[in-house]
Short mmCIF file of C-alpha atoms in Angstrom, two decimals:
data_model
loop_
_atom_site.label_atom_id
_atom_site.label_comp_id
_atom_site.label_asym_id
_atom_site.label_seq_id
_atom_site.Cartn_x
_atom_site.Cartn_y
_atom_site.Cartn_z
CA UNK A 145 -30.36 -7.88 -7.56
CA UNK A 146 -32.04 -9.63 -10.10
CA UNK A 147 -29.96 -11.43 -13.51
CA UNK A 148 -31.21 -8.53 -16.00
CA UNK A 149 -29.92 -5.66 -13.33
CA UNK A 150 -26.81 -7.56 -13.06
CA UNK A 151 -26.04 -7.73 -16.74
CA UNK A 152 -26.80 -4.19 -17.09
CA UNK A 153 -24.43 -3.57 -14.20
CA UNK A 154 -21.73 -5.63 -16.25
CA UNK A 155 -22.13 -3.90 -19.38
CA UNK A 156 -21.58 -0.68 -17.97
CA UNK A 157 -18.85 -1.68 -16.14
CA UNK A 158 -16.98 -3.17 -19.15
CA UNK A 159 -17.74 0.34 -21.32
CA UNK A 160 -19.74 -2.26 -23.32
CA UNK A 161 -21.98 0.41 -25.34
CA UNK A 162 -22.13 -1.10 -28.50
CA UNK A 163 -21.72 -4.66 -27.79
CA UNK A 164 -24.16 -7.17 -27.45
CA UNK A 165 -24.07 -8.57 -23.62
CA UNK A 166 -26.43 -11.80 -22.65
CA UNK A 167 -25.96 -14.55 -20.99
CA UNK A 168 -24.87 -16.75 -23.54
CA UNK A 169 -21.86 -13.76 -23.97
CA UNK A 170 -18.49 -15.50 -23.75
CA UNK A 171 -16.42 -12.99 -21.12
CA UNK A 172 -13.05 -14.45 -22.30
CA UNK A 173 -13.74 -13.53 -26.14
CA UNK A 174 -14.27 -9.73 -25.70
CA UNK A 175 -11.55 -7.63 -25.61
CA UNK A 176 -12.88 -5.84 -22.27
CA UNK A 177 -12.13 -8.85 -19.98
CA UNK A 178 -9.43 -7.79 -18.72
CA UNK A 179 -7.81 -7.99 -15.67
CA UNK A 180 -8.96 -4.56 -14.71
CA UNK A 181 -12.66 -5.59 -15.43
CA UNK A 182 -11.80 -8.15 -12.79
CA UNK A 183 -11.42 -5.32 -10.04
CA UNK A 184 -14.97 -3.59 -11.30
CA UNK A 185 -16.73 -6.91 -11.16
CA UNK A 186 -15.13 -8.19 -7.75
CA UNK A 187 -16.47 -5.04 -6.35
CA UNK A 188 -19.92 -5.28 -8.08
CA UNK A 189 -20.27 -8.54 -6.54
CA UNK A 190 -18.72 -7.48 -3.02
CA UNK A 191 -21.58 -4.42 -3.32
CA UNK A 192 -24.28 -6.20 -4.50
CA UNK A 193 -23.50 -10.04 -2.87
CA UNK A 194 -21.53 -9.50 -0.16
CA UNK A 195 -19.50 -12.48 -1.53
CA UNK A 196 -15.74 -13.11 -3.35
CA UNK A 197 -14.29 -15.01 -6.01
CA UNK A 198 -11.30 -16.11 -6.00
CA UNK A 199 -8.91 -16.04 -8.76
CA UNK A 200 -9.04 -19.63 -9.50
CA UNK A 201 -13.21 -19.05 -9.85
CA UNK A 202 -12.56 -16.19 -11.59
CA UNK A 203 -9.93 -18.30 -13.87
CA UNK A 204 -13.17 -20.73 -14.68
CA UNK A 205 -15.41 -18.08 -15.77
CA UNK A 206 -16.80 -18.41 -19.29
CA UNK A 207 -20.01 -17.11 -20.42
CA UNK A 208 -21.89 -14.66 -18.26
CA UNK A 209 -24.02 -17.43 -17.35
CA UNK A 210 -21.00 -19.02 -15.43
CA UNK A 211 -20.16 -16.13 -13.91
CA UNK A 212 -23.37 -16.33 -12.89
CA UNK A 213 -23.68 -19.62 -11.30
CA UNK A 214 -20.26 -19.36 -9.27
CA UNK A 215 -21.82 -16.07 -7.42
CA UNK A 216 -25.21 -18.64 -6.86
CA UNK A 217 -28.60 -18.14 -8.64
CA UNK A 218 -30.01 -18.47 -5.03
CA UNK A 219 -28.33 -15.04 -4.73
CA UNK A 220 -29.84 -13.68 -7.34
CA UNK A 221 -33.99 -12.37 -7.18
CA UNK B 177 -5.32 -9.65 19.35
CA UNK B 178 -2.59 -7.32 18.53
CA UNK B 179 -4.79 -4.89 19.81
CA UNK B 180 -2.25 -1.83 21.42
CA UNK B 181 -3.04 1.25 23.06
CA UNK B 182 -0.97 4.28 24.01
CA UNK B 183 -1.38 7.76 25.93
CA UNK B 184 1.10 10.83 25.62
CA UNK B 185 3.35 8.95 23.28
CA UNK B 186 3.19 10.37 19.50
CA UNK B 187 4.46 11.54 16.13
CA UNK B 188 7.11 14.60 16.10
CA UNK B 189 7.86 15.15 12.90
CA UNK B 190 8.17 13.51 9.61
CA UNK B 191 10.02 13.82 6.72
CA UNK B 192 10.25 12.29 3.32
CA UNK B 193 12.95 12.38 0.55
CA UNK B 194 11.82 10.73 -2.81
CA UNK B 195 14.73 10.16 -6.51
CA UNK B 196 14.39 12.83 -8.69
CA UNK B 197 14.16 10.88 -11.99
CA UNK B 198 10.63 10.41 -13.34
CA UNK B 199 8.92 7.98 -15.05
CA UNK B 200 5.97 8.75 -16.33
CA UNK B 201 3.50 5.70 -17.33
CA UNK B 202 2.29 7.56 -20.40
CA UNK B 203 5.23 6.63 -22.02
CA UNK B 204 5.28 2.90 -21.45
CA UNK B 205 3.99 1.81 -24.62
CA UNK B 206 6.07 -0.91 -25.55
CA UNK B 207 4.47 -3.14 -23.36
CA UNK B 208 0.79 -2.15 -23.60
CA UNK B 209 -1.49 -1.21 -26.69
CA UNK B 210 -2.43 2.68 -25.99
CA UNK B 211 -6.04 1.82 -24.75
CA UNK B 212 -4.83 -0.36 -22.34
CA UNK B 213 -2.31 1.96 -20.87
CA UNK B 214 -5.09 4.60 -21.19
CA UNK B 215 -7.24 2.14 -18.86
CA UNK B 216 -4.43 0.99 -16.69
CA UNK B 217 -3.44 4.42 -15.66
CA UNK B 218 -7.55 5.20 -14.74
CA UNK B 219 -7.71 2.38 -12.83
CA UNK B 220 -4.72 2.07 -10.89
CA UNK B 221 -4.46 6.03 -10.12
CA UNK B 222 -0.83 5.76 -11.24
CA UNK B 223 0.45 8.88 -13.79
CA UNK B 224 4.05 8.83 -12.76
CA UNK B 225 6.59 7.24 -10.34
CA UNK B 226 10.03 8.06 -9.10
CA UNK B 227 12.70 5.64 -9.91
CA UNK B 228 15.71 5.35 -7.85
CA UNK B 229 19.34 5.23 -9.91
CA UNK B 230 21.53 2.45 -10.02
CA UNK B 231 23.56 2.68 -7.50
CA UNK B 232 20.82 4.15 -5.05
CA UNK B 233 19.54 2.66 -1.75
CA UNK B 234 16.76 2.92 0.19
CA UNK B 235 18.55 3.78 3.17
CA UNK B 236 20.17 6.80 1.22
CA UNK B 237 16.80 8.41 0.82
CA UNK B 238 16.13 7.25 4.30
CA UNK B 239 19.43 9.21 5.70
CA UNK B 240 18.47 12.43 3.71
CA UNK B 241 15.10 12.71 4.93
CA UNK B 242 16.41 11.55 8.73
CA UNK B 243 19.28 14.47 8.24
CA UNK B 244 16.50 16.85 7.28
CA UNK B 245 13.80 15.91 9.89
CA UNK B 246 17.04 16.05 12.49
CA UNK B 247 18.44 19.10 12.00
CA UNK B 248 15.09 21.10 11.31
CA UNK B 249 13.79 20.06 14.71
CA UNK B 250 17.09 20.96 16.26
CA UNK B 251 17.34 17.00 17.41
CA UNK B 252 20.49 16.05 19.25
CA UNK B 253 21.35 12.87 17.38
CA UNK B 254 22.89 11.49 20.67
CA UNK B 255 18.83 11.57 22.15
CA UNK B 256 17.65 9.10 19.94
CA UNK B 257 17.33 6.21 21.99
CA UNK B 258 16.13 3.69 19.12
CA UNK B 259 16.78 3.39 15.46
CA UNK B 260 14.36 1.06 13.41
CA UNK B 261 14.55 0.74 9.75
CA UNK B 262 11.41 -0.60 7.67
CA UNK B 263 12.29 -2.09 4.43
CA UNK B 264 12.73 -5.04 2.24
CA UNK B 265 15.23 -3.53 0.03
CA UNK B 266 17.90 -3.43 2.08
CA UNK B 267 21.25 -2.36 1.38
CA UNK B 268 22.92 -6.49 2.38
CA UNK B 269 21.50 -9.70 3.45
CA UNK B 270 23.69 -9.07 6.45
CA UNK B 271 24.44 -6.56 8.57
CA UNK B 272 21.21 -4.32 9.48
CA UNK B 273 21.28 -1.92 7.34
CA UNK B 274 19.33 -0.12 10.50
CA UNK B 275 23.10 -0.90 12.59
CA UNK B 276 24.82 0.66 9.31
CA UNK B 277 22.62 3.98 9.15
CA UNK B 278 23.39 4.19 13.13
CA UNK B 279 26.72 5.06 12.09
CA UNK B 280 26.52 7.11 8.94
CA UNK B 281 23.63 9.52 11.19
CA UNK B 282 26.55 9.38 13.63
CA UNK B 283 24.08 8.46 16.36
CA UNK B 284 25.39 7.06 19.96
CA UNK B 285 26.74 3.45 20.27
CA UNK B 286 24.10 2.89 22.94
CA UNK B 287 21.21 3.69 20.15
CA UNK B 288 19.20 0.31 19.51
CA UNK B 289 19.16 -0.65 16.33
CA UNK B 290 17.18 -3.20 14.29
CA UNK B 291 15.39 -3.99 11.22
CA UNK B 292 12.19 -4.87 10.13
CA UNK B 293 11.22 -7.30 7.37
CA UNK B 294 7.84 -5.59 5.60
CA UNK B 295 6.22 -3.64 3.02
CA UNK B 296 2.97 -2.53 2.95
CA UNK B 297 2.01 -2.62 6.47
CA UNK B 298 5.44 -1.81 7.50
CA UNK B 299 4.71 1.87 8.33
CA UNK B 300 2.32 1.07 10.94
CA UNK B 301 3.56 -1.95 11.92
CA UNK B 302 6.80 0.07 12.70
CA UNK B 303 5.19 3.12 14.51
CA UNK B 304 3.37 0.31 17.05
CA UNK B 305 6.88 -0.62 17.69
CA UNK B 306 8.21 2.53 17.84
CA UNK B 307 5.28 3.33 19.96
CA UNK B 308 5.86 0.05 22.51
CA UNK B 309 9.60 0.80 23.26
CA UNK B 310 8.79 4.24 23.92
CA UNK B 311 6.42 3.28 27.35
CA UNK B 312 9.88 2.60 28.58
CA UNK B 313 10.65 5.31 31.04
CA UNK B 314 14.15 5.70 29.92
CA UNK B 315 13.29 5.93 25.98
CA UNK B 316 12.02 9.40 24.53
CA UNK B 317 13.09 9.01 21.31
CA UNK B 318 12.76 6.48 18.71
CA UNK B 319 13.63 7.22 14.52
CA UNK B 320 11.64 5.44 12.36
CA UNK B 321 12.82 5.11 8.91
CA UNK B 322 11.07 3.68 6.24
CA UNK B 323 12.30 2.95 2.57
CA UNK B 324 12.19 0.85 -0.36
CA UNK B 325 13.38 0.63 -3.81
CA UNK B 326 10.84 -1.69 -4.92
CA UNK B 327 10.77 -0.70 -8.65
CA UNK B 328 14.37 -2.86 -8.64
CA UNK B 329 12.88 -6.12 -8.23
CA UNK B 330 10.09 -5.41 -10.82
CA UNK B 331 9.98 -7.18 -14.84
CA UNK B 332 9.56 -4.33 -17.19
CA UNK B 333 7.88 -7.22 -18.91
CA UNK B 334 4.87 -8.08 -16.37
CA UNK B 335 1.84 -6.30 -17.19
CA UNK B 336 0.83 -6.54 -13.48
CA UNK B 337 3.74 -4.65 -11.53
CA UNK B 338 5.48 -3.04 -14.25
CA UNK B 339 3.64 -0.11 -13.87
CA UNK B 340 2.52 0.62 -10.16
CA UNK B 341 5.54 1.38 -7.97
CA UNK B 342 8.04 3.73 -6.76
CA UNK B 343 10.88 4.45 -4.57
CA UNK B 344 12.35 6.53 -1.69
CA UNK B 345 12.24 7.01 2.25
CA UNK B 346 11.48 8.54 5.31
CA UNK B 347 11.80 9.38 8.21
CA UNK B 348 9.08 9.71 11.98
CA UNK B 349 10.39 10.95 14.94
CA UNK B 350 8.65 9.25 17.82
CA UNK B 351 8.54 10.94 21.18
CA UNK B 352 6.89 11.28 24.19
CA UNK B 353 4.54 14.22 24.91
CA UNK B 354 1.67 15.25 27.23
CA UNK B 355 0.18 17.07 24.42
CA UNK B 356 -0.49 13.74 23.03
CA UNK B 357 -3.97 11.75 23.55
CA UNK B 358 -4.43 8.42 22.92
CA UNK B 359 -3.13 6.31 19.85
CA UNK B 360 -4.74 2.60 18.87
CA UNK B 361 -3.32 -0.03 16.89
CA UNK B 362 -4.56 -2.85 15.23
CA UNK B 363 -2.13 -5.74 13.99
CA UNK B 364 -2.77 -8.74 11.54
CA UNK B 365 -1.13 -11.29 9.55
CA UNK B 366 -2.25 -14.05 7.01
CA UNK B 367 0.58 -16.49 6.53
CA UNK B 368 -2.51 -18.86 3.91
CA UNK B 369 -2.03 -16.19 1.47
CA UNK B 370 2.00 -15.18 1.37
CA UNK B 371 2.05 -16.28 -2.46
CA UNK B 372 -0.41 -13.54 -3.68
CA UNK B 373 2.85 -11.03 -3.31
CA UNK B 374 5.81 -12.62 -3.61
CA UNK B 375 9.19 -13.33 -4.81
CA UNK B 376 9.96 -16.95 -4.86
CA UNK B 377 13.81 -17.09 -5.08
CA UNK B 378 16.57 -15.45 -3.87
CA UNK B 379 16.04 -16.40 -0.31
CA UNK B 380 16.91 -19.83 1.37
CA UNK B 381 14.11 -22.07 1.07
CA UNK B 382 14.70 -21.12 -3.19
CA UNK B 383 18.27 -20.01 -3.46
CA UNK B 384 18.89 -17.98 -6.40
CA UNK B 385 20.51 -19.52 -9.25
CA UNK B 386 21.00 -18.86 -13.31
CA UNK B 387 17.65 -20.83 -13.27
CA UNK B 388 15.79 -18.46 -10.93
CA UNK B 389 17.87 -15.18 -12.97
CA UNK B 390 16.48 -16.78 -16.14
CA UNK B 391 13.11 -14.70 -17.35
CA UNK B 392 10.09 -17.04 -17.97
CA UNK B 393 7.24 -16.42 -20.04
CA UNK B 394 3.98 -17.38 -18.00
CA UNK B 395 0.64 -18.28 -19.80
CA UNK B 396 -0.78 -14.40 -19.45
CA UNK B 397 2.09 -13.07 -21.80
CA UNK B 398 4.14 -11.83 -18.59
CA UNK B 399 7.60 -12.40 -18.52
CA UNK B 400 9.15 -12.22 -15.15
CA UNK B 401 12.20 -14.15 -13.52
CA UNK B 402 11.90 -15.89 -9.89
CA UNK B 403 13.33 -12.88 -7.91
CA UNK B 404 11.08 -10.49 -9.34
CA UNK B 405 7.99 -9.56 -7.84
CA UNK B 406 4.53 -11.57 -8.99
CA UNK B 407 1.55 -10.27 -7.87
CA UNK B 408 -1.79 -12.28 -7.73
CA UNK B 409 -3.96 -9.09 -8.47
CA UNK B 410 -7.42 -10.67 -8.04
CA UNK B 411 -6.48 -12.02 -4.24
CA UNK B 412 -5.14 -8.94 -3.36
CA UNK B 413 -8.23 -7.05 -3.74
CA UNK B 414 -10.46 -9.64 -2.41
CA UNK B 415 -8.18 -9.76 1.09
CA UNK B 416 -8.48 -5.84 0.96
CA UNK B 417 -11.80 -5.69 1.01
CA UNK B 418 -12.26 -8.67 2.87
CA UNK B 419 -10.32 -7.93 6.14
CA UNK B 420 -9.54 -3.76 5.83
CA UNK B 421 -12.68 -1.77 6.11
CA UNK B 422 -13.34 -4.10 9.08
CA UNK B 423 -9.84 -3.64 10.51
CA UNK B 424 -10.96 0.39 10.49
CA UNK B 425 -14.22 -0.64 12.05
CA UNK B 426 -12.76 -3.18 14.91
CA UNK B 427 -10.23 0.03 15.60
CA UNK B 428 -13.02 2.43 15.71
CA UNK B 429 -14.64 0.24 18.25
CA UNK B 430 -11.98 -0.53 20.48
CA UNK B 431 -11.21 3.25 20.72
CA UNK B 432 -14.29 4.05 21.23
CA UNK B 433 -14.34 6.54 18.10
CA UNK B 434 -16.74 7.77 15.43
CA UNK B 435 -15.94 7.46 11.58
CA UNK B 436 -17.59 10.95 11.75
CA UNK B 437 -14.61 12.59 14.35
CA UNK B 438 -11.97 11.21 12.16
CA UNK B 439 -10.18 13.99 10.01
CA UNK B 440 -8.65 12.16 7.59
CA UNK B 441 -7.52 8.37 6.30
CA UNK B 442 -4.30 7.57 4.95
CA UNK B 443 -4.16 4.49 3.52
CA UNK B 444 -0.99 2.07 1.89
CA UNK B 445 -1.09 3.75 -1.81
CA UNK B 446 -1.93 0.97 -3.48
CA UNK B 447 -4.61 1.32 -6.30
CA UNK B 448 -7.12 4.27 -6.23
CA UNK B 449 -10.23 1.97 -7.56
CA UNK B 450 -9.82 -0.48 -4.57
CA UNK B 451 -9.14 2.42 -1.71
CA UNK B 452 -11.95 4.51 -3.37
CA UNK B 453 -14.03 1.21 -2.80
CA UNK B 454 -12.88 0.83 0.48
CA UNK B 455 -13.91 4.35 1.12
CA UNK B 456 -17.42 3.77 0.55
CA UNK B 457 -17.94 0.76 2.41
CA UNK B 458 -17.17 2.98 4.74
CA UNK B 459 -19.26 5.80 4.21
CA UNK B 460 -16.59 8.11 4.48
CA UNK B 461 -15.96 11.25 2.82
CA UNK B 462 -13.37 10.94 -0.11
CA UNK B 463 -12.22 14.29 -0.13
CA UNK B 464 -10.81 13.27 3.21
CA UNK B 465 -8.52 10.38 1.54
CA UNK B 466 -5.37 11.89 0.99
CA UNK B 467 -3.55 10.18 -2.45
CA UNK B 468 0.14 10.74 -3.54
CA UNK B 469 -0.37 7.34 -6.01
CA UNK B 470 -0.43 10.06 -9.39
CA UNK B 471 2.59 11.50 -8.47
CA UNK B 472 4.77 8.40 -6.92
CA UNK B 473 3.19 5.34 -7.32
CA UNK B 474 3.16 2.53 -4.68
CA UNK B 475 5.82 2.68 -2.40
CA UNK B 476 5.36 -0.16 -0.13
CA UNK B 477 6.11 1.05 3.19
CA UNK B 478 6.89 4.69 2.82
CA UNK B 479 3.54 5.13 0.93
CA UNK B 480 2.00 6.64 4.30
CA UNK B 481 4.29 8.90 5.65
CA UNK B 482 4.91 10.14 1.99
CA UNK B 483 1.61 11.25 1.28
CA UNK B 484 1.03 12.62 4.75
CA UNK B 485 4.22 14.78 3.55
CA UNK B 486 2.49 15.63 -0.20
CA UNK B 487 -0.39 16.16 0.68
CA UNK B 488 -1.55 16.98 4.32
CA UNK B 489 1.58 19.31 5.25
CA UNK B 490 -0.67 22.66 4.87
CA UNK B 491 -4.05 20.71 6.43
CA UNK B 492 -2.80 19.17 9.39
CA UNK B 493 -3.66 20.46 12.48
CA UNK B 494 -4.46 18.60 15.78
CA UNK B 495 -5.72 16.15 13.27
CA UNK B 496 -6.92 12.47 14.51
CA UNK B 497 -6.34 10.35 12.00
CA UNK B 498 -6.46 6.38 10.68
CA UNK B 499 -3.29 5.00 8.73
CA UNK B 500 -4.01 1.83 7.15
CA UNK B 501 -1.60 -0.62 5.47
CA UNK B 502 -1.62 -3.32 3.77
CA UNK B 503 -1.02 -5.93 1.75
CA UNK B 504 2.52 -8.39 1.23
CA UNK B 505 2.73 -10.83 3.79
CA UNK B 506 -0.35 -10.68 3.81
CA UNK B 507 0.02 -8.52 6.54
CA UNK B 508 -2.51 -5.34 7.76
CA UNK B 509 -2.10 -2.82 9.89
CA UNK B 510 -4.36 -0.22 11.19
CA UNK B 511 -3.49 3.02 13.58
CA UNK B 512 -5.41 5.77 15.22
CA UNK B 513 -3.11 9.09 15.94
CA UNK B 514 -3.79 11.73 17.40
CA UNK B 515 -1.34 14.30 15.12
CA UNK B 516 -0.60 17.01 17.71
CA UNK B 517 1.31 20.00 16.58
CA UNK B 518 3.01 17.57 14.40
CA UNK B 519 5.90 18.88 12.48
CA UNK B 520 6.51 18.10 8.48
CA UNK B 521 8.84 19.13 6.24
CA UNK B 522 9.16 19.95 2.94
CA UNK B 523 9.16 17.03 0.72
CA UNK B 524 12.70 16.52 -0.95
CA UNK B 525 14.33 15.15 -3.52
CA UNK B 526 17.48 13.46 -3.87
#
């Protein structure tokens, strides 16, 4: 899956139709981040990765761009 | 490996009795803002629940639906050979309650009796057991009850649990038939994890105090006390979809069975994003995923059983199916039954 696909991924996920969502994007400032958007991203990532975060991971998650980096940019093409 | 296997050993008849007062998660507004109920209730699968009243037990919905299944099946009470009760709600610390429903079904004083100590796996985990004492030649019956009254130890204040559970009982009868094929069970456990679903006080190693009574307010805005429930949401779903769908697979294998020949799954009601998830990693049909979560709500043990009762009563028919729990403990459980001629009553309400 490549960065773009994944941000597009995350944006519909997160119902995010008329926000702007880039990497720079800080998760923890929109109101969407919730703990439900958790489950919908754990899963995107378990589809898409085959990998898990845990909550503590999840707990240092900033921008998109950290999310990111704690799922790998190796896993990323 | 708790890896079991049984032949002409099976599922009579099950019945489920559930409180008749309803709480309906629409209405719960005091604690979330209306868009985040709105999303809470798509996510979860949760509508409504069934509380129990104050001075309601699990075991008493537990003894109505045992009466029920009993005396519809025309079951001598002095057959039943073993009596095992499922909960973690029970009615004291000490005796059994399992011991105490032995007399109030006004079984024999020869019945076994005993108690077991879990939630969400505790349906399957007490149908292998049910399922073990019954290879004994001279036991051909075993009751299973299962009940809970979870939504007593929840915070009305705790955005996580508040609005997920529910309560009541049921009961299996376990027997021994010819018409029965084989049945496979798979048992696990994860001690590493035991704090994702837990309550902290109230037992021994934190006895409860007017410190552990005392609600605290934790840095997500929930406000819970030490012997309510917390629930680590984010671990939960990452050990479901870690260690279930291949729990189901491992089963499939050691029973030599196709996902294909398998009528229906029944999981622990938990959340209807993460089983609907689960479902797909399968590649298994949903419209053969049976869910009673709208309606009831999570209902830790009895979850199974009561949805089998909701919602497979007019389908089942020489069914095989897989029942999967799991969850507090952590602790997982998956079972392959062959549902002969199985009989199930009408759901009730007490």
């Amino acid at each position: 899956m490549k960065i773009n696909e994944f941000i597009k991924e995350l944006k519909e996920t997160l119902e995010l139709e008329n926000v702007e969502l880039n990497e720079d994007t800080n998760l923890r400032n929109l109101e969407e981040y919730d703990s439900l958007a958790m489950l919908s991203i754990i899963a995107i990532i378990d589809e898409n990765f085959g990998k898990q975060l845990s909550a503590q991971q999840f707990a240092d998650v900033t921008t998109v761009k950290s999310l990111i980096e704690k799922i790998g940019l190796d896993s990323f093409g | 490996m708790a890896f079991l296997k049984f032949n002409k050993i099976g599922i009579e008849g099950i019945s489920a009795c559930i409180p008749r007062k309803i709480v309906r998660n629409r209405e719960c507004l005091e604690l979330f803002g209306e868009q985040a109920l709105k999303k809470s209730i798509k996510t979860t699968g949760v509508i409504e629940r069934r509380i129990a009243n104050e001075n309601e037990c699990a075991s008493d919905y537990c003894y109505e639906a045992a009466v029920k299944l009993l005396e519809e099946l025309k079951i001598d009470r002095n057959s039943i050979d073993i009596l095992i009760f499922v909960s973690q709600t029970p009615d004291y610390r000490i005796p059994a309650t399992s011991i105490v429903l032995q007399d109030r079904l006004g079984l024999s004083k020869s019945t076994a009796a005993l108690d077991i100590n879990l939630g969400c796996s505790g349906y399957v985990y007490g149908l292998s057991v049910a399922f073990a004492y019954s290879l004994q030649e001279s036991i051909n019956r075993v009751l299973l009850l299962v009940g809970d009254t979870v939504s007593k130890f929840i915070s009305h204040k705790d955005k996580t649990t508040a609005l997920l559970f529910g309560d009541g009982g049921t009961a299996t009868l376990i027997g021994k038939n010819s018409k029965f094929s084989n049945s496979y069970f798979s048992l696990n456990s994860d001690g590493s994890k035991n704090s994702a679903l837990k309550i902290k006080a109230g037992g021994y190693r934190n006895p409860s105090s007017t410190g552990t009574l005392s609600p605290i307010i934790h840095e997500n805005g929930n406000i819970r006390n030490d012997e309510q429930l917390f629930m680590d949401g984010t671990e939960i779903f990452n050990f479901t979809i870690r260690e279930v769908p291949n729990d189901i697979k491992r089963l499939l294998e050691y029973s030599n069975t196709n996902i294909e020949d398998i009528d229906f799954i029944v999981y622990h009601q938990a959340n209807k994003f993460i089983t609907d998830y689960l479902t797909k990693k399968l590649k298994y049909p949903l419209n053969k995923v049976p869910y009673s979560l709208s309606k009831y709500g999570n209902t830790s043990g009895l979850s199974i059983p009561l949805t089998i009762v909701s919602e497979l009563k007019e389908k089942i028919n020489n069914n095989k199916l897989i029942l999967c729990g799991f969850g507090v403990g952590l602790s997982w459980a998956t079972a392959l039954i062959d549902f002969s001629d199985i009989y199930i009553s009408d759901l009730m309400q007490l």
